[in-house]
XYZ file of C-alpha atoms in Angstrom:
368
model
C -37.847 -59.649 -14.304
C -35.207 -62.350 -14.742
C -34.295 -63.956 -18.046
C -34.400 -67.732 -18.172
C -31.167 -69.616 -18.709
C -30.648 -69.208 -22.443
C -27.299 -70.934 -22.753
C -23.663 -69.913 -22.442
C -22.402 -66.461 -23.404
C -21.716 -65.830 -27.086
C -18.715 -64.088 -28.550
C -19.233 -61.491 -31.261
C -17.866 -63.980 -33.816
C -20.310 -66.693 -32.713
C -23.186 -64.235 -32.822
C -22.178 -62.992 -36.278
C -22.460 -66.531 -37.632
C -26.166 -66.488 -36.716
C -26.863 -63.783 -39.342
C -27.026 -65.551 -42.729
C -27.412 -62.208 -44.521
C -23.828 -61.298 -43.640
C -22.442 -64.151 -45.724
C -22.623 -62.055 -48.905
C -23.549 -58.562 -47.683
C -21.834 -55.771 -45.770
C -24.792 -54.302 -43.941
C -24.378 -50.659 -42.964
C -28.062 -49.662 -43.177
C -28.411 -49.806 -39.406
C -30.770 -46.833 -39.302
C -33.330 -48.978 -41.150
C -34.752 -52.480 -40.697
C -32.277 -54.945 -39.264
C -31.031 -58.168 -40.740
C -32.803 -60.937 -38.834
C -30.715 -63.521 -36.974
C -31.444 -67.189 -37.595
C -32.892 -67.908 -34.096
C -35.475 -65.156 -34.625
C -36.430 -66.517 -38.029
C -36.685 -70.017 -36.539
C -38.914 -68.805 -33.694
C -41.280 -67.128 -36.149
C -41.277 -70.096 -38.533
C -42.100 -72.489 -35.695
C -44.955 -70.229 -34.601
C -46.356 -70.092 -38.134
C -46.090 -73.878 -38.489
C -47.914 -74.303 -35.179
C -50.649 -71.902 -36.259
C -51.032 -73.823 -39.502
C -51.298 -77.160 -37.700
C -53.035 -76.247 -34.434
C -54.870 -72.944 -34.909
C -56.431 -71.852 -31.627
C -54.103 -73.962 -29.473
C -51.036 -72.461 -31.144
C -52.456 -68.957 -30.751
C -53.012 -69.583 -27.049
C -49.428 -70.806 -26.680
C -48.090 -67.671 -28.364
C -50.225 -65.503 -26.078
C -48.930 -67.329 -23.013
C -45.406 -66.367 -24.096
C -46.188 -62.636 -24.128
C -45.564 -62.149 -20.392
C -42.171 -63.856 -20.627
C -41.117 -61.416 -23.352
C -42.542 -58.510 -21.341
C -40.108 -59.523 -18.609
C -37.235 -59.574 -21.087
C -38.126 -56.053 -22.245
C -38.344 -54.873 -18.636
C -34.867 -56.201 -17.993
C -33.538 -54.548 -21.141
C -34.894 -51.177 -19.974
C -34.152 -51.483 -16.268
C -37.915 -51.239 -15.696
C -40.586 -53.155 -13.804
C -42.952 -55.619 -15.456
C -45.998 -53.395 -14.992
C -44.245 -50.486 -16.726
C -43.980 -52.259 -20.103
C -46.578 -52.571 -22.873
C -46.474 -53.829 -26.442
C -47.430 -51.592 -29.366
C -47.112 -51.782 -33.154
C -44.367 -49.210 -33.688
C -42.653 -46.115 -32.315
C -45.229 -43.744 -33.813
C -48.138 -45.563 -32.210
C -46.324 -45.588 -28.887
C -45.728 -41.840 -29.042
C -49.364 -41.212 -30.007
C -50.521 -43.310 -27.049
C -48.248 -41.346 -24.732
C -49.644 -38.082 -26.080
C -53.228 -39.276 -25.558
C -52.552 -40.566 -22.027
C -51.242 -37.308 -20.560
C -53.807 -35.139 -18.766
C -53.083 -31.970 -20.708
C -54.169 -28.480 -19.698
C -54.970 -25.825 -22.336
C -51.801 -23.890 -23.076
C -49.425 -26.735 -22.187
C -46.314 -26.756 -24.345
C -44.304 -29.701 -25.664
C -40.707 -28.840 -26.492
C -39.242 -30.685 -29.501
C -36.122 -30.117 -31.596
C -35.597 -29.440 -35.293
C -34.266 -32.275 -37.431
C -35.785 -34.928 -35.180
C -37.889 -37.679 -36.715
C -41.329 -36.392 -37.686
C -43.267 -38.875 -35.538
C -41.742 -37.338 -32.414
C -43.395 -34.038 -33.321
C -46.605 -35.206 -35.021
C -47.761 -37.218 -32.008
C -48.047 -34.037 -29.946
C -49.292 -31.844 -32.760
C -52.225 -34.251 -32.730
C -53.137 -32.937 -29.282
C -53.913 -29.425 -30.569
C -57.629 -30.043 -29.940
C -56.774 -30.366 -26.249
C -54.986 -27.028 -26.197
C -51.453 -28.396 -26.544
C -48.851 -26.336 -28.387
C -45.652 -27.744 -29.882
C -42.532 -25.556 -29.938
C -39.587 -26.665 -32.068
C -36.194 -25.394 -30.966
C -33.033 -25.597 -33.064
C -30.344 -28.119 -32.089
C -26.767 -26.963 -31.573
C -24.389 -28.411 -34.134
C -26.889 -31.189 -34.725
C -27.039 -32.148 -31.049
C -29.539 -31.775 -28.214
C -27.511 -31.166 -25.057
C -28.678 -30.775 -21.446
C -27.606 -27.135 -21.607
C -29.732 -26.551 -24.700
C -32.767 -28.226 -23.133
C -32.368 -26.160 -19.964
C -32.131 -22.912 -21.931
C -35.320 -23.718 -23.858
C -37.602 -24.498 -20.919
C -40.476 -22.055 -20.429
C -43.118 -21.631 -17.763
C -45.658 -23.424 -19.970
C -43.345 -26.304 -20.926
C -45.162 -29.421 -19.726
C -43.083 -32.013 -21.574
C -39.905 -32.466 -23.607
C -39.964 -35.038 -26.422
C -36.796 -36.098 -28.220
C -34.924 -39.028 -29.741
C -32.283 -40.764 -27.668
C -30.292 -41.192 -30.896
C -31.150 -38.845 -33.753
C -31.915 -40.621 -37.002
C -30.413 -37.848 -39.171
C -26.836 -37.738 -37.880
C -26.662 -40.315 -35.074
C -26.128 -37.773 -32.272
C -26.907 -39.334 -28.887
C -28.593 -37.308 -26.161
C -27.403 -37.568 -22.562
C -30.667 -38.940 -21.191
C -29.445 -39.055 -17.599
C -28.424 -35.395 -17.448
C -31.553 -34.261 -19.306
C -33.765 -36.461 -17.143
C -32.358 -35.006 -13.936
C -32.872 -31.395 -14.980
C -36.431 -32.102 -16.203
C -37.275 -33.927 -12.983
C -36.067 -30.909 -10.996
C -38.200 -28.654 -13.226
C -41.304 -30.857 -12.948
C -41.350 -31.425 -16.736
C -42.313 -34.755 -18.313
C -39.576 -36.537 -20.277
C -40.642 -38.463 -23.409
C -38.107 -40.450 -25.441
C -38.083 -42.101 -28.862
C -35.672 -44.963 -28.206
C -35.700 -46.863 -31.496
C -32.222 -45.917 -32.757
C -30.468 -46.759 -29.477
C -32.170 -49.732 -27.843
C -30.349 -52.951 -28.573
C -26.977 -51.353 -29.210
C -26.524 -48.997 -26.235
C -27.224 -49.947 -22.601
C -30.034 -48.010 -20.921
C -31.608 -47.877 -17.471
C -34.748 -45.778 -17.878
C -35.180 -45.219 -14.147
C -31.605 -44.139 -13.633
C -31.976 -41.817 -16.637
C -35.191 -40.259 -15.313
C -37.217 -41.156 -18.415
C -40.969 -40.881 -17.908
C -42.124 -42.393 -21.189
C -40.341 -44.285 -23.968
C -41.495 -45.813 -27.251
C -39.519 -47.921 -29.708
C -40.250 -50.154 -32.658
C -38.545 -53.552 -32.591
C -37.388 -53.779 -36.209
C -34.029 -52.008 -35.931
C -31.325 -52.737 -33.330
C -33.744 -54.928 -31.360
C -33.663 -57.315 -34.352
C -37.415 -57.832 -34.467
C -39.998 -57.424 -37.207
C -42.121 -54.458 -38.285
C -45.479 -54.258 -36.558
C -43.990 -54.904 -33.117
C -42.847 -52.282 -30.640
C -42.485 -51.535 -26.948
C -43.788 -48.808 -24.672
C -42.509 -47.773 -21.252
C -44.710 -45.841 -18.831
C -43.092 -44.933 -15.520
C -45.055 -46.457 -12.642
C -45.305 -43.236 -10.635
C -46.997 -41.506 -13.571
C -49.646 -44.179 -14.167
C -52.256 -42.758 -11.706
C -52.199 -39.378 -13.476
C -52.766 -40.788 -16.966
C -56.058 -40.550 -18.838
C -57.223 -44.047 -19.803
C -59.182 -43.520 -23.013
C -57.638 -46.169 -25.293
C -59.453 -49.176 -23.837
C -60.373 -52.708 -24.853
C -60.685 -56.140 -23.326
C -56.948 -56.594 -22.736
C -56.792 -53.196 -21.032
C -58.918 -54.430 -18.159
C -57.774 -55.731 -14.805
C -60.106 -58.727 -15.155
C -59.292 -59.419 -18.807
C -59.030 -63.169 -18.236
C -62.464 -63.464 -16.608
C -64.229 -60.501 -18.180
C -66.969 -62.499 -19.896
C -67.654 -64.553 -16.759
C -68.546 -61.625 -14.497
C -71.966 -60.252 -13.724
C -71.146 -56.950 -15.441
C -68.873 -57.643 -18.437
C -68.840 -53.928 -19.370
C -67.447 -52.703 -16.054
C -64.555 -50.300 -16.695
C -61.587 -51.408 -14.617
C -58.326 -50.578 -16.432
C -55.337 -52.482 -15.094
C -53.034 -50.124 -13.140
C -50.139 -50.921 -15.461
C -48.777 -49.973 -18.859
C -50.669 -52.965 -20.274
C -53.847 -50.861 -20.181
C -52.989 -49.591 -23.694
C -53.088 -53.143 -25.113
C -56.704 -53.005 -26.165
C -57.081 -56.394 -27.888
C -55.314 -59.161 -29.780
C -51.583 -58.512 -29.855
C -48.989 -59.392 -32.469
C -47.998 -62.444 -30.455
C -45.936 -63.842 -33.322
C -43.923 -60.629 -33.602
C -43.536 -60.543 -29.819
C -42.213 -64.123 -29.888
C -39.675 -63.074 -32.532
C -38.606 -60.158 -30.344
C -38.152 -62.566 -27.450
C -35.785 -64.729 -29.506
C -33.692 -61.689 -30.459
C -33.572 -60.456 -26.863
C -32.357 -63.885 -25.750
C -29.576 -63.679 -28.317
C -28.604 -60.158 -27.283
C -28.581 -61.145 -23.611
C -26.115 -63.941 -24.387
C -23.784 -61.494 -26.130
C -24.176 -58.767 -23.502
C -25.130 -55.112 -23.893
C -21.616 -53.845 -23.170
C -20.053 -56.212 -25.714
C -22.525 -55.117 -28.399
C -21.834 -51.438 -27.740
C -18.074 -52.029 -27.748
C -18.234 -53.863 -31.081
C -20.350 -51.150 -32.710
C -17.961 -48.490 -31.406
C -14.968 -50.382 -32.800
C -16.542 -50.845 -36.234
C -17.814 -47.271 -36.559
C -14.503 -45.829 -35.341
C -12.736 -47.833 -38.044
C -15.161 -46.534 -40.683
C -14.635 -42.947 -39.554
C -10.847 -43.276 -39.523
C -10.812 -44.755 -43.014
C -13.142 -42.105 -44.350
C -11.071 -39.267 -42.928
C -7.892 -40.839 -44.280
C -9.479 -40.846 -47.750
C -10.241 -37.133 -47.478
C -13.853 -37.448 -46.394
C -15.668 -35.718 -43.553
C -17.500 -37.343 -40.644
C -20.637 -35.333 -39.887
C -21.778 -37.437 -36.926
C -20.709 -36.587 -33.359
C -18.126 -39.098 -32.149
C -17.253 -37.835 -28.677
C -17.718 -39.894 -25.520
C -21.430 -40.130 -24.777
C -22.315 -38.663 -28.202
C -21.505 -41.470 -30.653
C -23.982 -44.067 -31.858
C -24.299 -46.725 -34.548
C -25.526 -44.180 -37.127
C -22.990 -42.378 -39.300
C -23.232 -39.523 -41.792
C -20.116 -39.657 -43.981
C -19.455 -36.942 -46.562
C -17.130 -38.052 -49.425
C -14.202 -35.846 -50.460
C -15.114 -33.077 -52.972
C -13.392 -34.934 -55.805
C -15.729 -37.911 -55.451
C -19.244 -38.086 -56.910
C -21.615 -39.284 -54.193
C -24.106 -41.008 -56.492
C -21.308 -42.828 -58.300
C -19.784 -43.932 -54.987
C -23.157 -45.103 -53.709
C -23.771 -47.089 -56.876
C -20.373 -48.770 -56.634
C -21.011 -49.699 -53.008
C -24.395 -51.200 -53.808
C -22.914 -53.222 -56.659
C -20.388 -54.569 -54.171
C -23.316 -55.464 -51.872
C -22.375 -52.817 -49.306
C -25.815 -51.684 -48.184
C -25.939 -48.048 -47.079
C -28.208 -45.064 -47.676
C -27.707 -41.486 -48.864
C -28.823 -38.300 -47.138
C -27.960 -34.612 -47.494
C -24.883 -35.151 -49.647
C -23.438 -37.963 -47.543
C -23.505 -41.704 -47.071
C -25.930 -42.521 -44.290
C -26.323 -45.676 -42.294
């Protein structure tokens, strides 16, 4: 899936100028909703204006744009067009993945403590199908290939984890974990929301079977829009129970056939798109992906590494402690920074907010 020509490459400085929110704010809350860039706002505003003026015609135009954005997402992931679907958020994507797998009674899903609750809840919801969830402890806040390997059991059918943990920013080595799970015949399910858009990823090279991610963080989209990846080779084994008009192979001509209720799910990830999609949110995502493609995935990652390294160095120099892994292959855009003992965290946080430095607090540390 090739991106259209979206203009010349952008430097980090040129891209930064497209974020009006940065004019008077230092935005460190990267583990939450992103600041929207101007092109994304403009794309949404134009869509709303068209809907106001043209109604059905504008809606049809937005829908016709969905496949273009699907191609952009496929390129972002290193996937094929038929492996990508649109969902509302990460949680919905994980729930769809859980419902699609043909579980056997006694199957186990391995998860890890401290991970975001949606990663676990989606599979706990399969208890009525005989699925059991086992939660193993991370090692020093990280989920390593060695830890995953040591926790596999005969009944382990799938491993579900976050690429980047929301609590401390630790990044999992998806490639190494994917290879060992492929060798073991275990399904690999990834929550990608805290990494996509800031860290390059090739899902096929990494051996990921399923991935879900909301678009409102590093992908610079809006809430209510998300993406789902289903590996092509796994599609024939999936249980198609979440069906609607858009799920069908003949969705465009469904009401013109002799049997409009014929069940013929499309052999693609799109089968989970049961009806009207958030075409406006998808259009916004497309604008942000165009912007990110002009900057380049490697340049984005390098800039985030530079900025977070500087933050960590300054914090250590002031007597603070960095509680996020920062080694090669471990670092991410999320930091957990513990102030020195002589400094009151709530007072520091208040001072930062008054200075329009937006950051959160978690477990006795600044978090963002």
